[in-house]
Coordinates of N, CA and C in Angstrom, one line a residue:
X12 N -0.5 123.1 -60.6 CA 0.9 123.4 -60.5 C 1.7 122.4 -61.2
X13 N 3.0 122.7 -61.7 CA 3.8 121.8 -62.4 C 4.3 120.4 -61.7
X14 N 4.2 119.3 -61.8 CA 4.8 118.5 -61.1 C 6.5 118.1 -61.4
X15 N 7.3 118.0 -60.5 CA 8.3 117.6 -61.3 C 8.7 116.0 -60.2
X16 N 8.6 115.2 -61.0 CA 8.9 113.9 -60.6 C 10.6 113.2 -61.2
X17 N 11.3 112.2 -60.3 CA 11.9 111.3 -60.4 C 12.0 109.9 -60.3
X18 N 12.8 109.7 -61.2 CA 13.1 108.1 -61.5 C 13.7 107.7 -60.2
X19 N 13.7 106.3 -59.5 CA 13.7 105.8 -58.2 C 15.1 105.8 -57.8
X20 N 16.2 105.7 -58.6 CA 17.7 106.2 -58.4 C 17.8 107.7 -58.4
X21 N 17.0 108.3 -58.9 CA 17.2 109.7 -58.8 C 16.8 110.8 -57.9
X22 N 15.9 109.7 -56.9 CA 14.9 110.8 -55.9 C 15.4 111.4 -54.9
X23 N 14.8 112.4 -54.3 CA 14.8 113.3 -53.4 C 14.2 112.6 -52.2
X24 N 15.0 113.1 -51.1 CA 14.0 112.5 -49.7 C 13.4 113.4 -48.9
X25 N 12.6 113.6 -48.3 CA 11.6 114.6 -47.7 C 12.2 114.4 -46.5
X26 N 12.3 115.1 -45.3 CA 12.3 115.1 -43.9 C 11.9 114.0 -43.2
X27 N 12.4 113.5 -42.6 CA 11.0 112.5 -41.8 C 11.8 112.8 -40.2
X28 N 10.6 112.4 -39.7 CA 10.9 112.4 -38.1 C 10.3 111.5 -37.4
X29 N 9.8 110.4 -36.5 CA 9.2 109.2 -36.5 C 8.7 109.7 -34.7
X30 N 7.5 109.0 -34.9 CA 6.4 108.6 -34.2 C 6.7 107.3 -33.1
X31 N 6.0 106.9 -32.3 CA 6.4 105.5 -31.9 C 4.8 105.3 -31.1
X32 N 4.5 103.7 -31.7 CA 3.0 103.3 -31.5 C 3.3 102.0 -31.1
X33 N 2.4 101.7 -29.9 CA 3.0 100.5 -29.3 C 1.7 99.5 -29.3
X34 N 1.7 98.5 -29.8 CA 1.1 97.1 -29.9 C 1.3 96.2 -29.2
X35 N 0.7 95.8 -28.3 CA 1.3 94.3 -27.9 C 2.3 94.2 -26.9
X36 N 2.4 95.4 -26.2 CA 3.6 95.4 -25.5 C 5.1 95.6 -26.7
X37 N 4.5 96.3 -27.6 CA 5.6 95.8 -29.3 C 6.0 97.4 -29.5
X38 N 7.1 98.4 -29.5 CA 6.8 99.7 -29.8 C 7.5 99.9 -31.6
X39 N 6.4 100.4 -32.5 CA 7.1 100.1 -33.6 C 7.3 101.9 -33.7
X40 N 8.4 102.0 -35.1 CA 8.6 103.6 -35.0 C 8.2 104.3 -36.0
X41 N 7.1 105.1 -36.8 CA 6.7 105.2 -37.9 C 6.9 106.4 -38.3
X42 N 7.0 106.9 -39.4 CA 7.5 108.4 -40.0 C 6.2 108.9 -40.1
X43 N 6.5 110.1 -39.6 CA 5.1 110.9 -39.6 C 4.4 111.6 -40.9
X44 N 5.3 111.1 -42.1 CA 5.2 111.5 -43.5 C 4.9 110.1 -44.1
X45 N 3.4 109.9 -45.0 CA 4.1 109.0 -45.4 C 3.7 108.8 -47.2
X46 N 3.5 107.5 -47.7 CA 3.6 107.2 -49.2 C 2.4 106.9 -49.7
X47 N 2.2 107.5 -50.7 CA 0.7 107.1 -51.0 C 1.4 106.3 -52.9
X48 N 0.8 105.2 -53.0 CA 1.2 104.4 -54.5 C 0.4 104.0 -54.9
X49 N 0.0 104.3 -56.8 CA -0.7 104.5 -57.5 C -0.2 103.3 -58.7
X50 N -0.8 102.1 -59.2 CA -0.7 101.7 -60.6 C -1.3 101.6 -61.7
X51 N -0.9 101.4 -63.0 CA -2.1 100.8 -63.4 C -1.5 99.6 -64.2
X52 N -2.5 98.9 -64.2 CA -2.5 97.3 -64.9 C -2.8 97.2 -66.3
X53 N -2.1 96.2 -66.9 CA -2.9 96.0 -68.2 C -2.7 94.0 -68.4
X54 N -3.6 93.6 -69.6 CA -4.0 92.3 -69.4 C -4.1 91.4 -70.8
X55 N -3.3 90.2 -71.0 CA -3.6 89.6 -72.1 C -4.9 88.1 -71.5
X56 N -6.1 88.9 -71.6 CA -7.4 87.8 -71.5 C -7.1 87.8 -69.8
X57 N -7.2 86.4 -68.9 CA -7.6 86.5 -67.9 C -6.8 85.8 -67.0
X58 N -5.6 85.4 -68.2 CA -4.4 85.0 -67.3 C -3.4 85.6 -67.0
X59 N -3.4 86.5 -67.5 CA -1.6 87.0 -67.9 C -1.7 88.7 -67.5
X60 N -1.6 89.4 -66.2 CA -1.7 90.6 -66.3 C -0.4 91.1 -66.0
X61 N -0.2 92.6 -65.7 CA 0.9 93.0 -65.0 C 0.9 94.8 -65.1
X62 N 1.7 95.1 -64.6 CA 2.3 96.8 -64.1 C 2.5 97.5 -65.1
X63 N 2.0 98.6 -65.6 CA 2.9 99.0 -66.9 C 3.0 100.5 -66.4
X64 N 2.3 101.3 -65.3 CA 3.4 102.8 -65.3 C 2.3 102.5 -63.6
X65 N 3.7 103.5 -63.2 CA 3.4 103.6 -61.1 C 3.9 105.0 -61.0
X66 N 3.0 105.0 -60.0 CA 4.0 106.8 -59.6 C 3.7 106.7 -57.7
X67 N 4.6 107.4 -57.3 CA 4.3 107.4 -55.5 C 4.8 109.3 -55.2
X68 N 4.2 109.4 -54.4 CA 4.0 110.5 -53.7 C 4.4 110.3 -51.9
X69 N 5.5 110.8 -52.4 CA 6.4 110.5 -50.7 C 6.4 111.8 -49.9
X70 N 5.5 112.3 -49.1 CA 5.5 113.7 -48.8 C 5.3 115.0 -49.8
X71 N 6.8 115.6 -50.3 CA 6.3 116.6 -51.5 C 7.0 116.2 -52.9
X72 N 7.7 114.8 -52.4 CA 8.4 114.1 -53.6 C 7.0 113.5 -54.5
X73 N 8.0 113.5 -55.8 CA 6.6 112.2 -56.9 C 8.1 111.7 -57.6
X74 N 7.8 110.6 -57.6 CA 8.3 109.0 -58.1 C 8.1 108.7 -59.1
X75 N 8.4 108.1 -60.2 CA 7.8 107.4 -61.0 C 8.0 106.1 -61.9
X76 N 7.8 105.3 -62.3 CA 8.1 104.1 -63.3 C 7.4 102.9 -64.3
X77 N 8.0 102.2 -64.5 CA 7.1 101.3 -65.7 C 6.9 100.0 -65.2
X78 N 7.8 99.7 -64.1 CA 7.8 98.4 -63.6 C 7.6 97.7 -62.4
X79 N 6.9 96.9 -62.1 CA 6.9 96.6 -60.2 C 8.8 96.6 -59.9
X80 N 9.2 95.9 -60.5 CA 10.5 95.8 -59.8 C 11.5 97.1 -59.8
X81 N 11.1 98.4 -60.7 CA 11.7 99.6 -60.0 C 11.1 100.1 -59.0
X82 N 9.6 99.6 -58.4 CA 8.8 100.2 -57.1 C 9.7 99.2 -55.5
X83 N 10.5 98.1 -56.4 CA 10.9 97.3 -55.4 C 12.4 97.9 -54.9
X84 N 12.9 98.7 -56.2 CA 14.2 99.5 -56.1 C 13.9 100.5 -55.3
X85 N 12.6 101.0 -55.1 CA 12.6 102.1 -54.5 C 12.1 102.5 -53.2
X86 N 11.8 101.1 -52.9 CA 11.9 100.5 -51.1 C 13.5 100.4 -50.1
X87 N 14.2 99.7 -51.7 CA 15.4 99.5 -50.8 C 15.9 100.7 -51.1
X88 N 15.9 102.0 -51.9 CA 17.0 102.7 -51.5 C 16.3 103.7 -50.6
X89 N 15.0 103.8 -50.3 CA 14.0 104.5 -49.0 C 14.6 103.9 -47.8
X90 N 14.6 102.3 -47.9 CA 15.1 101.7 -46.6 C 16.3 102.1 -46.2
X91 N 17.2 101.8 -47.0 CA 18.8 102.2 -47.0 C 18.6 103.8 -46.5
X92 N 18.4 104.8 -46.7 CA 18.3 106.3 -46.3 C 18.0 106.3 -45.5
X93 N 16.8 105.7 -45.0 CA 16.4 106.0 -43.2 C 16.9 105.0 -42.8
X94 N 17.5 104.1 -43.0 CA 17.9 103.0 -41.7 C 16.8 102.5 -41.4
X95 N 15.6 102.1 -42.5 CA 14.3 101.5 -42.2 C 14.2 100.4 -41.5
X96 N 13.4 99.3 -40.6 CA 14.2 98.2 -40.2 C 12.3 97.9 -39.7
X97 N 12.5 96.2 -39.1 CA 11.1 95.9 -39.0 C 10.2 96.8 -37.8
X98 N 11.3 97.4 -37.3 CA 11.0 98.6 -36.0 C 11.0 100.0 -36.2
X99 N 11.1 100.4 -37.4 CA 10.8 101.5 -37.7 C 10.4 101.8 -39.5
X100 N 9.3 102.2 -39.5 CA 8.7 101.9 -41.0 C 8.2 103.4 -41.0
X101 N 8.2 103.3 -42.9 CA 7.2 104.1 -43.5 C 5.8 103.7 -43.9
X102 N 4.8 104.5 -44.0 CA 3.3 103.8 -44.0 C 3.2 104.4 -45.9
X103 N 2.9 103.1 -46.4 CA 2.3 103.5 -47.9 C 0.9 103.2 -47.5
X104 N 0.0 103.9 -48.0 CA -1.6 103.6 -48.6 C -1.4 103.6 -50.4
X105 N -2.0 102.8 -50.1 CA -2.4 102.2 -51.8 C -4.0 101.9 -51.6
X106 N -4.6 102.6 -52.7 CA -6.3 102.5 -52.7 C -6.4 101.6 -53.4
X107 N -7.5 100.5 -52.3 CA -7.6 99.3 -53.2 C -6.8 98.7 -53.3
X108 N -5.9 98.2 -51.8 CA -4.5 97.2 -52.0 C -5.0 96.0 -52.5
X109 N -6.1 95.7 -52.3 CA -6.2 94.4 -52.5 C -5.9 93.9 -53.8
X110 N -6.4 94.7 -54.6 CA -6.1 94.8 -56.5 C -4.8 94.5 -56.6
X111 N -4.0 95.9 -56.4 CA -2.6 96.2 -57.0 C -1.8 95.3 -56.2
X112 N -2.2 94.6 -55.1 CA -1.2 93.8 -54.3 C -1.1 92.7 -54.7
X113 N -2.0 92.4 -55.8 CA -2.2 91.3 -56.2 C -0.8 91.0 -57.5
X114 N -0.7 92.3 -58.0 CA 0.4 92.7 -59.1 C 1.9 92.3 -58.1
X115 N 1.7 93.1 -56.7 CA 3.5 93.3 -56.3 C 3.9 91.9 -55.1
X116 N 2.9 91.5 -55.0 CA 3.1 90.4 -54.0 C 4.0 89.8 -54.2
X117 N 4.3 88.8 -55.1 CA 5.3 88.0 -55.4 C 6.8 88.6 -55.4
X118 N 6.8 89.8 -56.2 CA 8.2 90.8 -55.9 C 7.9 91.8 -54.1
X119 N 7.2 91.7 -53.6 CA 7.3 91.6 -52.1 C 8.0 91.1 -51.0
X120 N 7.7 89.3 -51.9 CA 8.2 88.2 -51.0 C 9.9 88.0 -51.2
X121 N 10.0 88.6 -52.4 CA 11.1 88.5 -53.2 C 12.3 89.9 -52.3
X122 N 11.6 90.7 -52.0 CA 12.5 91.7 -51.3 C 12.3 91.6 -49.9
X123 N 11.5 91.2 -49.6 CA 11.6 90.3 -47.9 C 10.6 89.1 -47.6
X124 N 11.5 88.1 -47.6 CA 10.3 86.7 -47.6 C 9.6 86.5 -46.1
X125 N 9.5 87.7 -45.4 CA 8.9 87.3 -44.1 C 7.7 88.4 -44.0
X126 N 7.2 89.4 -45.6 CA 6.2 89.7 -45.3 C 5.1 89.2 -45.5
X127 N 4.3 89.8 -44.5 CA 2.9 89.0 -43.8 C 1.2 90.3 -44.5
X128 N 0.9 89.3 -44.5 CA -0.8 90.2 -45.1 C -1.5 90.3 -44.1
X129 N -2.4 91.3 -44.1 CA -3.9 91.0 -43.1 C -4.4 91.0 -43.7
X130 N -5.6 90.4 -43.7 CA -6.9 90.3 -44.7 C -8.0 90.0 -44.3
X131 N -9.3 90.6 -44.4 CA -10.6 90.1 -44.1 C -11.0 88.8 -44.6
X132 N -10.4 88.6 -45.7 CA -10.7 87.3 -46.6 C -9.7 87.1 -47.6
X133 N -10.3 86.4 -48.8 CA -9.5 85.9 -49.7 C -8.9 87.5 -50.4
X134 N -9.6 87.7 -50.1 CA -9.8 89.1 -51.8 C -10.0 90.5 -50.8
X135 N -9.8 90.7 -49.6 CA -9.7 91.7 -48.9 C -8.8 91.9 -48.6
X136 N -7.5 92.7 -48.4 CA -6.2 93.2 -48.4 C -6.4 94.5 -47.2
X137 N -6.1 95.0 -45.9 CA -6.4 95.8 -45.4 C -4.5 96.1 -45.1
X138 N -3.4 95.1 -44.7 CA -2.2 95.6 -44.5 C -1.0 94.8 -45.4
X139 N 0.0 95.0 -45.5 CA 0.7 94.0 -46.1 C 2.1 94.7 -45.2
X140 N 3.1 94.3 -44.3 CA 3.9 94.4 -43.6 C 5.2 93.8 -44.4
X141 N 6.2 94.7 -44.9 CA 7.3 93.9 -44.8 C 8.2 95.2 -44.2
X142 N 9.8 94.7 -44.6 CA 11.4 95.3 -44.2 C 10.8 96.8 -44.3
X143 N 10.7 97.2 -43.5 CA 10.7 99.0 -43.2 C 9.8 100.0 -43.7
X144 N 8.3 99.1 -44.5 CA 7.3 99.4 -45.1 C 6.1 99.1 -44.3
X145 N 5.0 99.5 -43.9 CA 3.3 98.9 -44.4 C 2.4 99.3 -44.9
X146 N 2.1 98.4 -46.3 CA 1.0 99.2 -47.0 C -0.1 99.0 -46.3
X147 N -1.4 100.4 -47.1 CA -2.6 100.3 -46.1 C -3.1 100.2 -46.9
X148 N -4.6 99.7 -47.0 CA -5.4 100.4 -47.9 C -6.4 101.5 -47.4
X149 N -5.9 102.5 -48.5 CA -7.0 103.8 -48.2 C -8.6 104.0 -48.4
X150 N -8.8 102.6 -49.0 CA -10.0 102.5 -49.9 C -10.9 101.6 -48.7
X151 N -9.9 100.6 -48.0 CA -10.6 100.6 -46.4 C -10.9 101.4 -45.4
X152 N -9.6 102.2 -45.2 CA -9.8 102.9 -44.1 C -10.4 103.9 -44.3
X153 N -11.3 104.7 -46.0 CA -12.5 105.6 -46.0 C -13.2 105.4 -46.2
X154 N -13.2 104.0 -46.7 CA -14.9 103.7 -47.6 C -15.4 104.5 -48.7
X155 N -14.2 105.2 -49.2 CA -14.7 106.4 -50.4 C -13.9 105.5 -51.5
X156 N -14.7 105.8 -53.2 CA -13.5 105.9 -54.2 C -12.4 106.7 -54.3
X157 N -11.9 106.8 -54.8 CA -10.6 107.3 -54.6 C -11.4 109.0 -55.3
X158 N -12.2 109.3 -56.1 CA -12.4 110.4 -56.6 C -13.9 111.2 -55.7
X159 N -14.2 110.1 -54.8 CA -15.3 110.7 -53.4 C -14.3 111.2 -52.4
X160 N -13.1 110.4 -51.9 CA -12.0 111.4 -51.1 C -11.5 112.1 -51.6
X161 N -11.2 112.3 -52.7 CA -10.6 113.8 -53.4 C -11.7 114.5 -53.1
X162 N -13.0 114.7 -53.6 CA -14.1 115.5 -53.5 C -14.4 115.7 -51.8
X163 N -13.8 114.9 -51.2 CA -14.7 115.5 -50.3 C -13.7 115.7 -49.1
X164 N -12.6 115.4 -49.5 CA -11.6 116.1 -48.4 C -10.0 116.3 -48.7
X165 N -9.8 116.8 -50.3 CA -8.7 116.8 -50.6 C -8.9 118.6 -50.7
X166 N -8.0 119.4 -50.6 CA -7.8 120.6 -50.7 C -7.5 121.2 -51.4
X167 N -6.3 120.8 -52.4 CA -5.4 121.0 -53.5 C -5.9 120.7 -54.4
X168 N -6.1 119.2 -54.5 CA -5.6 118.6 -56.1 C -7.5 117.7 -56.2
X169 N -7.3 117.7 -57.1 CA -8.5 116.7 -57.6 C -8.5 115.3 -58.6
X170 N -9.2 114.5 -58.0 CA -8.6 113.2 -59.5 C -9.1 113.8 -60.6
X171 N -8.2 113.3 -62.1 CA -8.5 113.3 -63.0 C -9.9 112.9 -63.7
X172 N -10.4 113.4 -64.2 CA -11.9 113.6 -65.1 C -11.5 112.6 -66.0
X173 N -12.5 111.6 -66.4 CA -11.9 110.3 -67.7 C -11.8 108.8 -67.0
X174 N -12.0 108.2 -67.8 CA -11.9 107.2 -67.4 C -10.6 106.2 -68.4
X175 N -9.3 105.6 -68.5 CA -8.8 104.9 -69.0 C -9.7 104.0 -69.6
X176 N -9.3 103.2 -71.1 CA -10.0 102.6 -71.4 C -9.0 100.9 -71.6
X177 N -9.2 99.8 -70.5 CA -9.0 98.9 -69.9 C -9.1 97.6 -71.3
X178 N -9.7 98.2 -72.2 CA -9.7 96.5 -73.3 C -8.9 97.2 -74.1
X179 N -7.5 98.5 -73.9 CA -6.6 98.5 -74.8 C -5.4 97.9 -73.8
X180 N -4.4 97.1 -74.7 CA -3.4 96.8 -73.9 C -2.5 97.6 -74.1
X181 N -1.6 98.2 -73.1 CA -0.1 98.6 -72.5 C 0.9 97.8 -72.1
X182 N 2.0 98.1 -72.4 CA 3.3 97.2 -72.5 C 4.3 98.3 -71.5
X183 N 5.2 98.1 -70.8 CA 5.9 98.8 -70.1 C 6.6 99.2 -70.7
X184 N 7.3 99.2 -72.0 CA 8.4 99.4 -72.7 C 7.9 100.7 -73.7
X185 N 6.5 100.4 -73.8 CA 5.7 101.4 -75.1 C 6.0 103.2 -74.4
X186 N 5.8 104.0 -75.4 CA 5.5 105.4 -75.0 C 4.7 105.7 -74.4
X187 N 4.4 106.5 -73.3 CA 2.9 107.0 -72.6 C 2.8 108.6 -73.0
X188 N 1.8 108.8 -73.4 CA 1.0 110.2 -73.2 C 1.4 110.9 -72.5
X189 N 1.5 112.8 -73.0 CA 1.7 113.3 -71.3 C 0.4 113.0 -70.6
X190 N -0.9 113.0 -71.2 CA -2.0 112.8 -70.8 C -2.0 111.2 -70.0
X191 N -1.3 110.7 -70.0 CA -1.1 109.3 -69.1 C -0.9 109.8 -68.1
X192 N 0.2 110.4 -67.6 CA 1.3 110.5 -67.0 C 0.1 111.7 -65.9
X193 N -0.6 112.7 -66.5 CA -1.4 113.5 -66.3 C -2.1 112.5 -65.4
X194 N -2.9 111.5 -66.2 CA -3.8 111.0 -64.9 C -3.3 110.5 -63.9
X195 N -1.9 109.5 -64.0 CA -1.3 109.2 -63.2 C -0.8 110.1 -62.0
X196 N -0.5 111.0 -62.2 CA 0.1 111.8 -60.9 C -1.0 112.7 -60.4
X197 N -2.0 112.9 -61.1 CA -3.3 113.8 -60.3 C -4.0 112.4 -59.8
X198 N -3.9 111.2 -59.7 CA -4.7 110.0 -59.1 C -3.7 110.1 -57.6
X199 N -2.5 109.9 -57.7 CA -1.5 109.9 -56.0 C -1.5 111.4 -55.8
X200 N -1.6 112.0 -56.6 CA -1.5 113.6 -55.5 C -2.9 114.0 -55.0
X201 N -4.2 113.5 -55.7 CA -5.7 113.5 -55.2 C -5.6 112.5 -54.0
X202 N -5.1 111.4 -54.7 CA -5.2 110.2 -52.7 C -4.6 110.8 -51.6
X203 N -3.3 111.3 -51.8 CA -2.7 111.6 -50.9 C -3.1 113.2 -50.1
X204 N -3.5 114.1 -50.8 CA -3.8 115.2 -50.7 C -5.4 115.0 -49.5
X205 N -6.6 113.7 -50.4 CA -7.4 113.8 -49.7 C -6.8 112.5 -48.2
X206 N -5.9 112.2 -48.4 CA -5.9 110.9 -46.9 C -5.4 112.4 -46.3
X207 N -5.0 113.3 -46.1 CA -4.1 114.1 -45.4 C -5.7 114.8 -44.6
X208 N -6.3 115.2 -45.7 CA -7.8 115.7 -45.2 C -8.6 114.7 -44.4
X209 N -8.3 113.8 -44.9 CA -9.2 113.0 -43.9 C -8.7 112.5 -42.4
X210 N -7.2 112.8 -42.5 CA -6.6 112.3 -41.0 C -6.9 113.2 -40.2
X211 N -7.4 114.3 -40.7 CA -7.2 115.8 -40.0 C -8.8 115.7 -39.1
X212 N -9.9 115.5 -40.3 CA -11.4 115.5 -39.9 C -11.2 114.5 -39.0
X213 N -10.7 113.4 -39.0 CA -10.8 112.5 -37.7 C -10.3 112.7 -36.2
X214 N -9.4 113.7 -36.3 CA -8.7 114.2 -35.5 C -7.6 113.0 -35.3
X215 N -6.6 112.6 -36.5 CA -5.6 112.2 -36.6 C -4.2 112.9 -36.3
X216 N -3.0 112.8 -35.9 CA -2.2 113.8 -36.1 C -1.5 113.2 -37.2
X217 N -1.4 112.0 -37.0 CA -0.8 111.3 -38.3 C -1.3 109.6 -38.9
X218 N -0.6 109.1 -39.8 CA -1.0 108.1 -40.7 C -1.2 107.2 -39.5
X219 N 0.1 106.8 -38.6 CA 0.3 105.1 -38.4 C -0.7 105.5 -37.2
X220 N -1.0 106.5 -36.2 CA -2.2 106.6 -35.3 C -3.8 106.1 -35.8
X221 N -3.8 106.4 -37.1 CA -5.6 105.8 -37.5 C -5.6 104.2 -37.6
X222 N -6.7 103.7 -37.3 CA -7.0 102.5 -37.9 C -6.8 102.1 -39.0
X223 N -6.9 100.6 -39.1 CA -7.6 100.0 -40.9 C -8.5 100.2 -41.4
X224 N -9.7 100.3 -40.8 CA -10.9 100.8 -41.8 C -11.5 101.7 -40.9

């Protein structure tokens, strides 16, 4: 089917209606819809990387951009619409946070300097918590690649067939392919499509009720 996506000033908001899960004696309030975010990177040698196109999938919304700091635009105007606050969040999964969080961390700290990581280790990323967000990673909590959860518990959509080829460099400013843009929105509508399948086989009702891995 056709996707039709928006620029992060321009989006649509989905319904939400919120959950409440209590920690600690802690009751936090989570939307029962949530965000699944997709990048890709490009790299001059082994120092110098960064963001060059993103897309997110907010319920039946799709998102899209060239830059971490319009994904940072598009927290606060999510936040601002629901009255998001450290007591009531949206849940993003990002597959493989530990990668791409490596890209948004610093513009993270930058939109709230009090968020906090969990991590197995150095190079293990399982939560990242800030202002009215927590990312997850999906890539923990299935143990699948991102194209083994499409296959094996998405219903709709399927990842893209191909693989990008990683020793050309991308610039955020350059033109993209529709064929970019293709793989990019069948990679968040396959993650999202299959995390929804997989909350279901677990007997999930929703995101913030499953574990981290």
């Amino acid at each position: 089917e056709d996707i039709v996506a928006y620029r992060p000033e321009e989006t649509r908001f989905p319904a939400l209606t919120f959950g409440e899960l209590q920690r600690n004696h802690k009751i936090v309030r989570f939307a029962k819809v949530y965000m699944c975010l997709d990048t890709e990177t490009s790299h001059d040698g082994e120092s110098c990387g960064w963001i060059y196109q993103w897309a997110v999938k907010f319920g039946d919304v799709y998102i899209y951009g060239r830059k971490p700091s319009e994904i940072i635009k598009l927290l606060e105007i999510v936040r601002d619409y629901y009255h998001l606050s450290i007591d009531k969040r949206v849940i993003c999964y990002i597959h493989n946070a530990s990668y791409d969080l490596q890209y948004l961390k610093n513009y993270l700290y930058e939109y709230d300097k009090n968020t906090k990581f969990l991590a197995i280790d150095a190079h293990s990323i399982l939560i990242a918590d800030c202002l009215g967000f927590r990312f997850v990673c999906s890539y923990k909590l299935t143990n699948m690649s991102l194209a083994g959860l499409a296959k094996n518990y998405a219903t709709k959509y399927r990842k893209a067939v191909g693989e990008i080829d990683y020793n050309i460099k991308h610039y955020q400013d350059e033109k993209l392919t529709e064929s970019d843009w293709f793989y990019m929105f069948s990679d968040v509508a396959s993650q999202y499509d299959g995390i929804s399948g997989y909350l279901t086989m677990m007997d999930y009702d929703y995101a913030y009720q499953a574990p981290f891995t």
